[in-house]
Coordinates of C-alpha atoms in Angstrom, one line a residue:
X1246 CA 118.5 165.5 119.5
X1247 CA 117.8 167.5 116.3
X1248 CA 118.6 167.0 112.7
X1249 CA 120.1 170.3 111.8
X1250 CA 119.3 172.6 108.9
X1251 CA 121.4 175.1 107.7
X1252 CA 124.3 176.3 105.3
X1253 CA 127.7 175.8 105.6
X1254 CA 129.6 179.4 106.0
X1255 CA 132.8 180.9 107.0
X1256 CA 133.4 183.7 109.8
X1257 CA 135.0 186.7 109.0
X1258 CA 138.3 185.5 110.7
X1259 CA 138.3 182.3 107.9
X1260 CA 137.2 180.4 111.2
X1261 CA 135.3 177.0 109.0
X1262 CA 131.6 176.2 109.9
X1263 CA 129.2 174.2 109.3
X1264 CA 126.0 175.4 110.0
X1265 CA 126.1 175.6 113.8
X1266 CA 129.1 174.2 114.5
X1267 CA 132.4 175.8 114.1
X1268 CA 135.1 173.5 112.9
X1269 CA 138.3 172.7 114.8
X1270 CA 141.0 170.2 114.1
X1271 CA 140.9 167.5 111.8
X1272 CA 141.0 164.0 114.5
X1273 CA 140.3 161.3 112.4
X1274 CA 139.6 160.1 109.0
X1275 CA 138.0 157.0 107.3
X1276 CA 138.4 157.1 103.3
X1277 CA 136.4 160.2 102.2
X1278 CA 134.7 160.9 105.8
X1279 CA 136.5 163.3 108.3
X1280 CA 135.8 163.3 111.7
X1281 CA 136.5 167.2 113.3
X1282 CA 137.1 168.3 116.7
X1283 CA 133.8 171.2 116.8
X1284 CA 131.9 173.5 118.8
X1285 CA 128.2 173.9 119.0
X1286 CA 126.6 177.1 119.0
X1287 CA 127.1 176.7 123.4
X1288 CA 130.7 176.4 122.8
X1289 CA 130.2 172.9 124.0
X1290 CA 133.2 170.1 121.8
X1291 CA 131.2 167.7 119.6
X1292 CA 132.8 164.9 117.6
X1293 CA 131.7 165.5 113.9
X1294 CA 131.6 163.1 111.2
X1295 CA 131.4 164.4 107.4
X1296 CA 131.6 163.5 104.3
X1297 CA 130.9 164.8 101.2
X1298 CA 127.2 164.8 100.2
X1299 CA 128.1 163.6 96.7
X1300 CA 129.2 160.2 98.1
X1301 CA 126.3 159.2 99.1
X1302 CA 124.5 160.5 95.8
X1303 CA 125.6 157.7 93.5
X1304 CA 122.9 156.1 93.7
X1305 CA 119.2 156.8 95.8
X1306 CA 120.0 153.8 98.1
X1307 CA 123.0 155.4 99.4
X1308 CA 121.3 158.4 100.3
X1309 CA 118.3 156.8 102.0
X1310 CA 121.0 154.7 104.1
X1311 CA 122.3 157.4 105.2
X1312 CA 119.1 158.7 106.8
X1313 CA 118.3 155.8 108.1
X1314 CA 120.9 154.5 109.5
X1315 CA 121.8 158.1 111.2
X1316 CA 118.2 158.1 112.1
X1317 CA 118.3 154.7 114.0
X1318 CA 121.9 155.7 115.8
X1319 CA 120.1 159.0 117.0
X1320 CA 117.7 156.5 119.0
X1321 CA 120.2 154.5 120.8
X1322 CA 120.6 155.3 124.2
X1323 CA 123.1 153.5 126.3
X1324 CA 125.6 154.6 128.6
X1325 CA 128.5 153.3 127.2
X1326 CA 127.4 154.8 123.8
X1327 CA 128.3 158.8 123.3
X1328 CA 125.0 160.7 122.0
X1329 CA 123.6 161.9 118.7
X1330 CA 123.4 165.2 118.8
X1331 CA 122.3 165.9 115.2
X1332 CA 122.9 164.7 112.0
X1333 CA 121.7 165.6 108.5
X1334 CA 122.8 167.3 105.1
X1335 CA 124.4 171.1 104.7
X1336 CA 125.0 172.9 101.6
X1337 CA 126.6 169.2 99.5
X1338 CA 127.9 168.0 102.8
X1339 CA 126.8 164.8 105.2
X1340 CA 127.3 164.7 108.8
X1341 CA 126.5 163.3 111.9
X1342 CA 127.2 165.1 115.5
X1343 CA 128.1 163.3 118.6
X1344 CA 129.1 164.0 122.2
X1345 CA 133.1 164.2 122.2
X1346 CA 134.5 161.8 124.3
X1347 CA 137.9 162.7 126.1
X1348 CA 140.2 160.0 127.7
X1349 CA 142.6 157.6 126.2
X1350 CA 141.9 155.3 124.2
X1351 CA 141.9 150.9 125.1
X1352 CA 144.5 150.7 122.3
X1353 CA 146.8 153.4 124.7
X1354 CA 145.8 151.6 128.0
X1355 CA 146.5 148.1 126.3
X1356 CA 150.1 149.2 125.6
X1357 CA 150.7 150.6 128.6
X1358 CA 150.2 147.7 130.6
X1359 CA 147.6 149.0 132.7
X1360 CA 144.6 146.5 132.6
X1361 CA 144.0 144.1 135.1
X1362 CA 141.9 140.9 134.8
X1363 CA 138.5 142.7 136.3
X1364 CA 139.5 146.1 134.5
X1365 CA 139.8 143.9 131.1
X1366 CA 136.6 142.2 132.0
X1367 CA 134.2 145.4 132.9
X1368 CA 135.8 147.0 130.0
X1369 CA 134.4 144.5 127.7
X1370 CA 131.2 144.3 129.4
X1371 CA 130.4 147.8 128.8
X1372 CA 131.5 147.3 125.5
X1373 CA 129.9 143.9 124.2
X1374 CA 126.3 145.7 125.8
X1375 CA 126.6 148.9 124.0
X1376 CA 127.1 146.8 120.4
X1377 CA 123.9 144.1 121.7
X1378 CA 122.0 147.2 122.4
X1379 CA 123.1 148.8 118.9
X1380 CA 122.2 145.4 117.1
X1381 CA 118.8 145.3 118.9
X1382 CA 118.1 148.6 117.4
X1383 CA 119.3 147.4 113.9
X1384 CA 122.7 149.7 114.1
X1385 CA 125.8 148.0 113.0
X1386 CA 128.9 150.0 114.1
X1387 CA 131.4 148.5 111.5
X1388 CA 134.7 149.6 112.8
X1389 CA 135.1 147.8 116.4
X1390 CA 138.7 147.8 117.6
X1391 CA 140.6 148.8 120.9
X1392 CA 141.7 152.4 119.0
X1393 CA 137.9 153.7 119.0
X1394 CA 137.2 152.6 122.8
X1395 CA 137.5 155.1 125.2
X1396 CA 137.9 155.7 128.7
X1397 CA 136.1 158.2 130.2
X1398 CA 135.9 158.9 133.7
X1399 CA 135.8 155.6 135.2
X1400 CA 134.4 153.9 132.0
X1401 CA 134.6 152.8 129.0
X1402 CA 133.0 154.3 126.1
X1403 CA 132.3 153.2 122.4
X1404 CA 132.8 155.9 119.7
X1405 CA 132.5 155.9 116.1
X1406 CA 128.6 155.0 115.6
X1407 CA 127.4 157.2 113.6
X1408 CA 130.6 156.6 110.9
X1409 CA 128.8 153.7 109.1
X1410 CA 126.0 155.9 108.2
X1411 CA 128.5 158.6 106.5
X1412 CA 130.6 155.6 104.3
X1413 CA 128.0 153.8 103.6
X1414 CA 129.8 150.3 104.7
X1415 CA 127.8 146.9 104.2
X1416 CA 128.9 145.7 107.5
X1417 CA 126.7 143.1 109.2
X1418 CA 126.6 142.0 113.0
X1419 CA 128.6 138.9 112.6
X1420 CA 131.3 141.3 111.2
X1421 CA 131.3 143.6 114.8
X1422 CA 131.2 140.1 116.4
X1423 CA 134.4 139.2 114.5
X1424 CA 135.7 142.2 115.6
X1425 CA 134.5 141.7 119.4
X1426 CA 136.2 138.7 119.5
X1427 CA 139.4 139.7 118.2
X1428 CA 139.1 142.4 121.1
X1429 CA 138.1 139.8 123.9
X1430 CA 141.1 137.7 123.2
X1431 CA 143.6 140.9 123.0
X1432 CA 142.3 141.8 126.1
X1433 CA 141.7 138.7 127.9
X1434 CA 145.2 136.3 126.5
X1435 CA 147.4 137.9 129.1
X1436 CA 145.0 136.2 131.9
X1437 CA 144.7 132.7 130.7
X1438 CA 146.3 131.2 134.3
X1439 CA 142.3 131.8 134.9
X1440 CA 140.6 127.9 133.9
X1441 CA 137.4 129.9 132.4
X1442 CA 139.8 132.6 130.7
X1443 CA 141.4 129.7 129.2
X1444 CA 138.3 127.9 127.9
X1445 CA 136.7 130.9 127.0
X1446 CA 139.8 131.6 124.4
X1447 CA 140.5 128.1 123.5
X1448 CA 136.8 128.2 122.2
X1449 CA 137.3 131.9 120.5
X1450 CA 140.5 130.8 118.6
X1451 CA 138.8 127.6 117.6
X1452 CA 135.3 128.6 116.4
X1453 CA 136.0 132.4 116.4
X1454 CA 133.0 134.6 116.8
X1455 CA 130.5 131.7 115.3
X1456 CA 130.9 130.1 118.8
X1457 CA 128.5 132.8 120.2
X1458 CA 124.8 133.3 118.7
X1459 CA 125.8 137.2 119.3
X1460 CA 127.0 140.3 121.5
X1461 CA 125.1 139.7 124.7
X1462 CA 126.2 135.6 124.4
X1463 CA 129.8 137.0 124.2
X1464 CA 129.4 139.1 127.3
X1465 CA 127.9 136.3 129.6
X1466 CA 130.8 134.3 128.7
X1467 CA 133.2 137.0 129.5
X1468 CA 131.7 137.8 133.0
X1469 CA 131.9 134.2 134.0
X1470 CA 133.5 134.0 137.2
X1471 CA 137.5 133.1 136.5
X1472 CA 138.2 131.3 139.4
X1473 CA 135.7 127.8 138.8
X1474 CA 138.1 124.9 138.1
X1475 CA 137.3 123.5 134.7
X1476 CA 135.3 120.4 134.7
X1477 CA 137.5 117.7 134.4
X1478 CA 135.8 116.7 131.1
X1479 CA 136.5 119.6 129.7
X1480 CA 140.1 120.2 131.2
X1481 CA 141.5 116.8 129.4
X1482 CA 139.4 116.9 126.4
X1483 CA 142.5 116.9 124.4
X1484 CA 144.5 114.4 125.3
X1485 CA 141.3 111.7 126.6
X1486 CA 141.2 109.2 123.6
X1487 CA 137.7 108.7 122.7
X1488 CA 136.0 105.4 121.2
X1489 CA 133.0 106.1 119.2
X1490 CA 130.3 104.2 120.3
X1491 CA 129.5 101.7 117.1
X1492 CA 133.0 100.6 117.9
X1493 CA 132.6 100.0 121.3
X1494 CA 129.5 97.6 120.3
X1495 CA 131.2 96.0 117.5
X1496 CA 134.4 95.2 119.9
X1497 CA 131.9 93.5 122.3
X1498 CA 130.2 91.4 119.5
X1499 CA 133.6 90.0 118.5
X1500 CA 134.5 89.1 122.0
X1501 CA 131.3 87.6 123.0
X1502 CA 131.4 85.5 119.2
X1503 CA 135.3 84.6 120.2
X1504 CA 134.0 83.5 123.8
X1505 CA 131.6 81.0 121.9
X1506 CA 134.3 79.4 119.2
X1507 CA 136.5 78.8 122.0
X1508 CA 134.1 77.2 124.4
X1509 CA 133.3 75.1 121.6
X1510 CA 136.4 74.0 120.0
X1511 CA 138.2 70.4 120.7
X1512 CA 140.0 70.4 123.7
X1513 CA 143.0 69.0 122.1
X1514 CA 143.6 72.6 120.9
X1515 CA 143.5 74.6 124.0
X1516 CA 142.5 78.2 123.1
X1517 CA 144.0 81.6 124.4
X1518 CA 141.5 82.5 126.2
X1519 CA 141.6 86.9 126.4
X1520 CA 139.0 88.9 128.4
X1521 CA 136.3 90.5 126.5
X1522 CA 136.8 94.0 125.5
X1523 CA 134.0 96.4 126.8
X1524 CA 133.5 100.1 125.6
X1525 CA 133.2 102.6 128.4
X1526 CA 130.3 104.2 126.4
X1527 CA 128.0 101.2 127.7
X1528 CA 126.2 100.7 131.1
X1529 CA 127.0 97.5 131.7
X1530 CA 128.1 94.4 129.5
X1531 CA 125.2 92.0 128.5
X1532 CA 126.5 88.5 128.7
X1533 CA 125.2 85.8 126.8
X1534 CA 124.2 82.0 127.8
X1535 CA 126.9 79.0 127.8
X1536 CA 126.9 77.6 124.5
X1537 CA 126.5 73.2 124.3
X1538 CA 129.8 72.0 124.5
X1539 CA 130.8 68.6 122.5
X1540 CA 133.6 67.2 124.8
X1541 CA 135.5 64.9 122.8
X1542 CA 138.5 64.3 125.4
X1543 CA 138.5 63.8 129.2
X1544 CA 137.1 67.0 131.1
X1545 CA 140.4 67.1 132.8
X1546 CA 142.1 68.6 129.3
X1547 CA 140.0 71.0 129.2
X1548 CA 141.3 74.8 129.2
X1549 CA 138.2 76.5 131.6
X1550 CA 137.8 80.4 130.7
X1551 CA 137.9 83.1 133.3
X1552 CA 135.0 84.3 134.6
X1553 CA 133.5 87.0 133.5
X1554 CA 133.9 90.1 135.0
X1555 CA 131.3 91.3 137.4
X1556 CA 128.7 93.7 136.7
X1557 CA 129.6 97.4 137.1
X1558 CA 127.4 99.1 139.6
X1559 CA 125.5 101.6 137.9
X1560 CA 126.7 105.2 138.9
X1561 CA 123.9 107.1 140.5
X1562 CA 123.0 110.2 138.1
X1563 CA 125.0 113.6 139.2
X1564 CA 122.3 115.9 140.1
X1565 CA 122.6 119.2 137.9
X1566 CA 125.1 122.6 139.1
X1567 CA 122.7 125.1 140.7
X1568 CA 124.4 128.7 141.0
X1569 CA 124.5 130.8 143.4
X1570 CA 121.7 133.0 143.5
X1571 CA 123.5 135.8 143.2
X1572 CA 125.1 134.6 139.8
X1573 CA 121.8 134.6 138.4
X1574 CA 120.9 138.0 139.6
X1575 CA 124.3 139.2 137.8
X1576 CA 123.6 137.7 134.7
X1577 CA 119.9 139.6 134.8
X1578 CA 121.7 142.8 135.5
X1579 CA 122.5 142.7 131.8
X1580 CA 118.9 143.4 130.7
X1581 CA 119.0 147.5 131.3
X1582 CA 115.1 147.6 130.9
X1583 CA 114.4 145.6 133.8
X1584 CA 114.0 145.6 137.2
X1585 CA 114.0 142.5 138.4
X1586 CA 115.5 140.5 141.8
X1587 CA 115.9 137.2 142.3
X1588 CA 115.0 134.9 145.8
X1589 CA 115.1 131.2 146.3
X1590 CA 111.9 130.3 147.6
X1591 CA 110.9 126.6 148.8
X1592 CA 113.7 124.9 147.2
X1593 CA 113.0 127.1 144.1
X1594 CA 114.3 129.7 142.1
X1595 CA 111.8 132.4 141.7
X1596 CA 112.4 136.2 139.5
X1597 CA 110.2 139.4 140.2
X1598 CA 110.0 142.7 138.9
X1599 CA 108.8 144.9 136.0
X1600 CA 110.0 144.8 132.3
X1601 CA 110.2 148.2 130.3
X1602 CA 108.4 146.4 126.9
X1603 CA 108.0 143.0 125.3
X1604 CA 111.6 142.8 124.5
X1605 CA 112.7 143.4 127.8
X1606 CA 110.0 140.8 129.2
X1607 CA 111.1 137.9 126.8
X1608 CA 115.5 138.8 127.1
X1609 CA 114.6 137.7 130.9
X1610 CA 112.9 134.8 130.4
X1611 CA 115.7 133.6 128.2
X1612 CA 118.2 134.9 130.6
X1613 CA 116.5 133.0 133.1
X1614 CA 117.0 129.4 131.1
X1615 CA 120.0 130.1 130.4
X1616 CA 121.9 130.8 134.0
X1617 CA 119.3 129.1 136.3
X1618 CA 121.3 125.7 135.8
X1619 CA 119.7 123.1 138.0
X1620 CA 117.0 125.3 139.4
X1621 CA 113.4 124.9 138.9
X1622 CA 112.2 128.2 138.5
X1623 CA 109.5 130.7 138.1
X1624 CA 108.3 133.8 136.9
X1625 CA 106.1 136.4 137.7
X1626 CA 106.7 140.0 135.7
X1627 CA 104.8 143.7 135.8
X1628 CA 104.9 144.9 132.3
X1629 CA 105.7 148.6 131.5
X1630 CA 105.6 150.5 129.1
X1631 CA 108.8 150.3 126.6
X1632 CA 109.4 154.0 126.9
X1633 CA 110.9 153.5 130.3
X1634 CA 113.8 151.3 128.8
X1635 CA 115.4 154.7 127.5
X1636 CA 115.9 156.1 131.1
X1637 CA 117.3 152.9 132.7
X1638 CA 119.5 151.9 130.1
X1639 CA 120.6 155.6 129.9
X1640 CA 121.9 155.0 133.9
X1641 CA 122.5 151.4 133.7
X1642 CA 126.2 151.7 135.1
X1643 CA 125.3 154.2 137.4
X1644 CA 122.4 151.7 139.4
X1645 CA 125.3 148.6 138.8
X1646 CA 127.8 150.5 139.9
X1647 CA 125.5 151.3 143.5
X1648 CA 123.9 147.6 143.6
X1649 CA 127.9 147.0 144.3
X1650 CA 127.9 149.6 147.1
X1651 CA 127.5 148.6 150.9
X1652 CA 125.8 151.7 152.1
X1653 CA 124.1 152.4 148.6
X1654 CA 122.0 155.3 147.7
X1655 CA 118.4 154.7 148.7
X1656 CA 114.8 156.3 147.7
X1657 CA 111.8 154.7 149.3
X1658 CA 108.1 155.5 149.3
X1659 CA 107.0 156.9 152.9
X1660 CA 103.5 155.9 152.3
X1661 CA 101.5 152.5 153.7
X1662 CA 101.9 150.3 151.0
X1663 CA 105.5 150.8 150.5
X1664 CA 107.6 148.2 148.2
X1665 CA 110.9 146.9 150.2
X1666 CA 112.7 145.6 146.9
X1667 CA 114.0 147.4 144.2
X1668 CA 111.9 146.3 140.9
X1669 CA 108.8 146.0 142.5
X1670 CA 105.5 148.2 142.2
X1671 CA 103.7 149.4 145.1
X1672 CA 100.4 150.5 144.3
X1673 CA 99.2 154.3 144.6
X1674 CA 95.9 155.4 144.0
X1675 CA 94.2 159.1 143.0
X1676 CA 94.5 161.1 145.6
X1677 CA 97.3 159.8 147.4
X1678 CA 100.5 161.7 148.1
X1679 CA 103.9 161.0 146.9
X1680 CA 106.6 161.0 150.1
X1681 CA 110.1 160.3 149.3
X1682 CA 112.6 158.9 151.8
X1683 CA 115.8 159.4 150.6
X1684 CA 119.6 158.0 152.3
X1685 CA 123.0 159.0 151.0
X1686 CA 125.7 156.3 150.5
X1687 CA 128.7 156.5 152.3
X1688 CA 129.9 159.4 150.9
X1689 CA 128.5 163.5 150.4
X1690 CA 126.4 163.5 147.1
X1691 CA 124.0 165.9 145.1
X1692 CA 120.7 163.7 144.2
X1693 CA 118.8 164.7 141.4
X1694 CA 115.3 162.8 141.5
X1695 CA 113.0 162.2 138.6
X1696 CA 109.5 161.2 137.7
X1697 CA 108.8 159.6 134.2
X1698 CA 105.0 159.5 133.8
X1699 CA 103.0 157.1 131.6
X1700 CA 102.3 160.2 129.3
X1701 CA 105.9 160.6 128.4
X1702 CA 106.8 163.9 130.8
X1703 CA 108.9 163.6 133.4
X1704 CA 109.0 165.6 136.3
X1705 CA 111.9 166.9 138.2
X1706 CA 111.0 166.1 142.3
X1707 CA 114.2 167.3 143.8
X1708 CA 115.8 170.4 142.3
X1709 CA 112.5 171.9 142.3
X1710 CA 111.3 175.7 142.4
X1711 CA 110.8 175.6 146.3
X1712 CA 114.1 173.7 147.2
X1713 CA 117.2 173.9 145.6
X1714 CA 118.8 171.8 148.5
X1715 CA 120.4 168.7 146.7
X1716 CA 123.1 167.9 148.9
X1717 CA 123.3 165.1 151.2
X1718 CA 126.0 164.2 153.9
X1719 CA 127.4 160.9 153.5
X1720 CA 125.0 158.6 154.8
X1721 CA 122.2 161.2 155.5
X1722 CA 118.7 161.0 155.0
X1723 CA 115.7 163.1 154.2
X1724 CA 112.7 163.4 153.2
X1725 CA 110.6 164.6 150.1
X1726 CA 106.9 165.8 149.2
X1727 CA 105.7 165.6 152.7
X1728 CA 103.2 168.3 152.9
X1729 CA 103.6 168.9 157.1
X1730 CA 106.7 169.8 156.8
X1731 CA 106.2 172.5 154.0
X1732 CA 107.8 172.9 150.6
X1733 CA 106.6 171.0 147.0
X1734 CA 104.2 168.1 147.1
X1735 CA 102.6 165.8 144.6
X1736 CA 99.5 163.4 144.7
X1737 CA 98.7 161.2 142.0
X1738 CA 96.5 161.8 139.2
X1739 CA 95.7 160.5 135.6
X1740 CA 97.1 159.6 133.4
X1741 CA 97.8 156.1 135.5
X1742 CA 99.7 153.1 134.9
X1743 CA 103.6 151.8 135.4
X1744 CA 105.4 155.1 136.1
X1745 CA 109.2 155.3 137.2
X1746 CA 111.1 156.7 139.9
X1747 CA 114.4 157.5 139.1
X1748 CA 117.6 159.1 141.8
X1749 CA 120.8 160.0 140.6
X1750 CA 123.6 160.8 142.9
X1751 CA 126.7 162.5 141.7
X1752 CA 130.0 164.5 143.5
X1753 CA 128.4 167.8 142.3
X1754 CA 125.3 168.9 140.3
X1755 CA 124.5 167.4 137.4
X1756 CA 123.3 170.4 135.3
X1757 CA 125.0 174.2 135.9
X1758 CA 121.0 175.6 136.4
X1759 CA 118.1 173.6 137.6
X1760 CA 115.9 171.7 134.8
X1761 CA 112.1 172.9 134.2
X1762 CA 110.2 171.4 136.4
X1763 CA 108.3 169.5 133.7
X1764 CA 109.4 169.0 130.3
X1765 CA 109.2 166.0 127.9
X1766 CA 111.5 163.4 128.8
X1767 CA 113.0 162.8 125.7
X1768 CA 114.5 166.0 125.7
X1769 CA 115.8 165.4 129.6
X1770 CA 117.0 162.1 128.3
X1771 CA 119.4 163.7 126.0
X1772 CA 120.9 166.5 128.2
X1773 CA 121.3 163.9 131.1
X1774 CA 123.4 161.4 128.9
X1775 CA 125.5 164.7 127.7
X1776 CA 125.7 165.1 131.6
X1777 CA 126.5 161.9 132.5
X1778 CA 129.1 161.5 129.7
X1779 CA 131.1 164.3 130.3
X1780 CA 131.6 164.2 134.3
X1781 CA 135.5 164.8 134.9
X1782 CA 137.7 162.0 134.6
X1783 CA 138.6 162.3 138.3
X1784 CA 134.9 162.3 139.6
X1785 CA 133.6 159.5 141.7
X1786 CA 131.7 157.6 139.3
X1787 CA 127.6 158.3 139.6
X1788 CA 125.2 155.9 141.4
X1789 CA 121.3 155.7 141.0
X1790 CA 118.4 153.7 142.0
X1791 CA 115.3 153.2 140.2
X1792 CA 112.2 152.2 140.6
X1793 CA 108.3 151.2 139.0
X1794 CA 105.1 152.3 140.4
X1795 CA 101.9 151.5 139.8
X1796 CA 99.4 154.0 139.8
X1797 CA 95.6 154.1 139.5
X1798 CA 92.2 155.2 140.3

């Protein structure tokens, strides 16, 4: 990504530019901002936002806003979240560049018909953790709605970041979480046969989007599975009539005082005798003693009360909901900068792995309280370094999308201490060689594979200059950096720590010309979203495995 510098000019054939881009149609427009159809210097369509530099001149906070804001959207990196290309000021005029997203739009596939429960659902989910990853970066997008959602390819995108920057617009989270909301239940109200569907838009048009602390809340709830009953609890909640509980108490104190007066009143005046009430909010009734009784006629007219009921058996406490193990795993799968998988051990619920950063560390801890129920769990994480969180967020729908596979893509380490678990770190030393086993899923793919060190390069294993050969037969394996059998080969060297391992598998090349074999990896990070983003509609959608290793002297 670059912030552009320049002049805005005009081609001898009145063709409108603006600096390197060449202006096309006019798409879109929000007050004094335009959003253009453009072309980059490559040819390559971009979606560019401008507005006149003035606007943002009126006072110096507007300005620095601007910057920052566009600076902080330039960092986000998710798939589901189009790239920054550039952004910056030309000759009195704002704008910010992003990938152009073709496909039509949720609004389009809404009125169409088209959506079915789980298309509504992974729709949202891509949605609801692009705007938790923008709010985590401290970008607000400000104009959420089913008319700015793409789909592309097989997925659904989020356009229009970048467009706060350029108007300047005050908008908070809680406003995209209005607006989220509003989107969940436009999506989700045709479906509400489903018992958690229901709930889940009972709750929305009740509290709105103050029922959820923010984005990635909103998400769990939407990818809760549909088909669990309601507890019964909650399923008659409106029509149960409820007693508060100093009324309950204040009903027994009368009975129990009434008991007394009658037991002790002439028995020329029989009484009525009534049972006592007793609230359902108590255990169990605490009866009190006989009162002395001053019989002033034969026992015979005496009226005897009803004995008191008996005792209700204490109901034996209902031991906590665990869930299925693989319900917690699904709910970790929202944290891109992890690696984690999940076991039950012993009666116990135990989570292993490596987070990219502190963030990342402390999101799966919480994520662990929150959907481990009943269990009594543990933890034991690797920490990495948070630069790694770009490159697995960047492919985060691409590894879901072959964790759902039966035959997935595979990459394993042919060495002796090889890990057997995704999210694990196998430890390699100086010296030791770097072996790749590698299996296709069940279908031909091209794998590109990538090294990210701790240094911030990454290294391209496979294209490389000695072997171009990226293509794999569906379910076919082969093998990488072994030096018998000729070709590249790597051994590990400093600079040592948690380094990642990263396959891609797509239908056909990712890039038209092999990358360098080295290059910084925030410049590969950028061209492989671009790649990933603009894959044809019709193309089977992209898989990937990652994973950390540990390396040292």
């Amino acid at each position: 990504m670059q912030r552009g510098k320049g002049t805005a000019t005009v081609t001898a054939d009145a063709e409108p530019r603006l600096g390197r881009f060449r202006l096309r149609e006019l798409i879109g427009r929000d007050g004094d901002a335009r959003l253009h159809r453009a072309l980059d210097a490559n040819g390559r369509a971009v979606a560019l936002w401008t507005i006149p530099l003035a606007r943002l001149c009126d006072d110096a906070a507007s300005l620095e806003r601007f910057r920052r804001t566009a600076a902080a959207t330039a960092q986000l990196s998710h798939p589901a979240i189009p790239a920054v290309l550039a952004s910056g000021e030309h000759a009195g005029t704002a704008f910010v560049a992003t990938v152009m997203i073709e496909g039509p739009t949720l609004a389009e596939r809404i009125a169409d018909g088209t959506l079915t429960l789980d298309d509504s659902r992974e729709t949202l989910g891509r949605v609801l953790s692009a705007l938790d990853a923008a709010h985590r970066a401290g970008v607000v997008h400000g104009a959420l709605g089913a008319d700015i959602v793409r789909h592309s390819g097989a997925a659904a995108m989020v356009t229009g970041f970048g467009r706060t920057a350029l108007t300047g617009e005050r908008a908070s989270r809680s406003d995209d979480l209005v607006a989220a909301g509003r989107l969940v239940e436009q999506l989700l109200s045709g479906h509400d046969d489903q018992p958690a569907v229901a709930s889940l838009l009972e709750r929305l048009r009740e509290r709105g989007a103050a029922a959820f602390p923010d984005a990635a809340a909103l998400r769990g709830a939407v990818a809760a599975p549909t088909g669990t009953p309601l507890p019964a609890s909650a399923a008659t909640a409106k029509h149960a009539r409820r007693w508060p509980l100093w009324l309950g108490g204040l009903l027994l104190a009368v009975g129990l005082a009434t008991g007394a007066i009658l037991m002790s009143r002439p028995a020329t005046v029989p009484p009525s005798p009534k049972p006592s009430p007793q609230s359902s909010n108590l255990s169990s009734p605490v009866p009190s003693p006989p009162p002395a009784v001053t019989r002033t006629a034969p026992a015979a007219d005496i009226v005897p009360l009803p004995p008191p009921d008996p005792a209700p058996v204490p109901e034996a406490p209902i031991a906590p909901r665990r869930p299925p193990v693989a319900a917690v795993a699904q709910a970790l799968r929202s944290i891109p900068c992890a690696l984690v998988t999940v076991e039950e051990t012993g009666g116990r619920l135990l989570v292993t792995g490596t987070a990219a950063g502190e963030r990342a560390e402390a999101a799966v801890r919480e994520a662990v309280e929150a959907a481990a129920g009943g269990w009594e769990h543990g933890i034991d994480l690797a920490a990495a370094d948070a630069q790694f969180c770009a490159p697995l967020t960047g492919v985060a729908a691409a590894l879901d999308a072959n964790r759902g596979l039966a035959e997935p893509l595979t990459t394993t380490l042919a060495t002796a201490e090889v890990a057997t678990t995704e999210g694990s770190e196998p430890q390699l030393h100086a010296g030791a060689p770097l072996i790749l086993e590698m299996r296709a899923p069940a279908q031909p793919v091209r794998i590109q594979v990538d090294y990210f060190t701790i240094d911030g390069t990454v290294i391209h294993l496979l294209p490389n200059p000695s072997d171009s050969g990226t293509a794999l037969a569906a379910g076919a394996a082969r093998r990488l950096g072994d030096r018998a059998e000729g070709g590249r080969y790597w051994t590990i060297g400093p600079p040592y720590g948690s380094e990642l391992l990263l396959t891609i598998a797509t239908a056909e090349p990712l890039f038209p010309t092999p990358r360098p074999e080295q290059e910084p990896a925030a410049d590969y990070l950028a061209a492989l979203l671009e790649a990933l983003a603009i894959l044809p509609d019709d193309a089977p959608a992209p898989l990937a495995v990652a994973r950390f290793i540990t390396t040292g002297p």
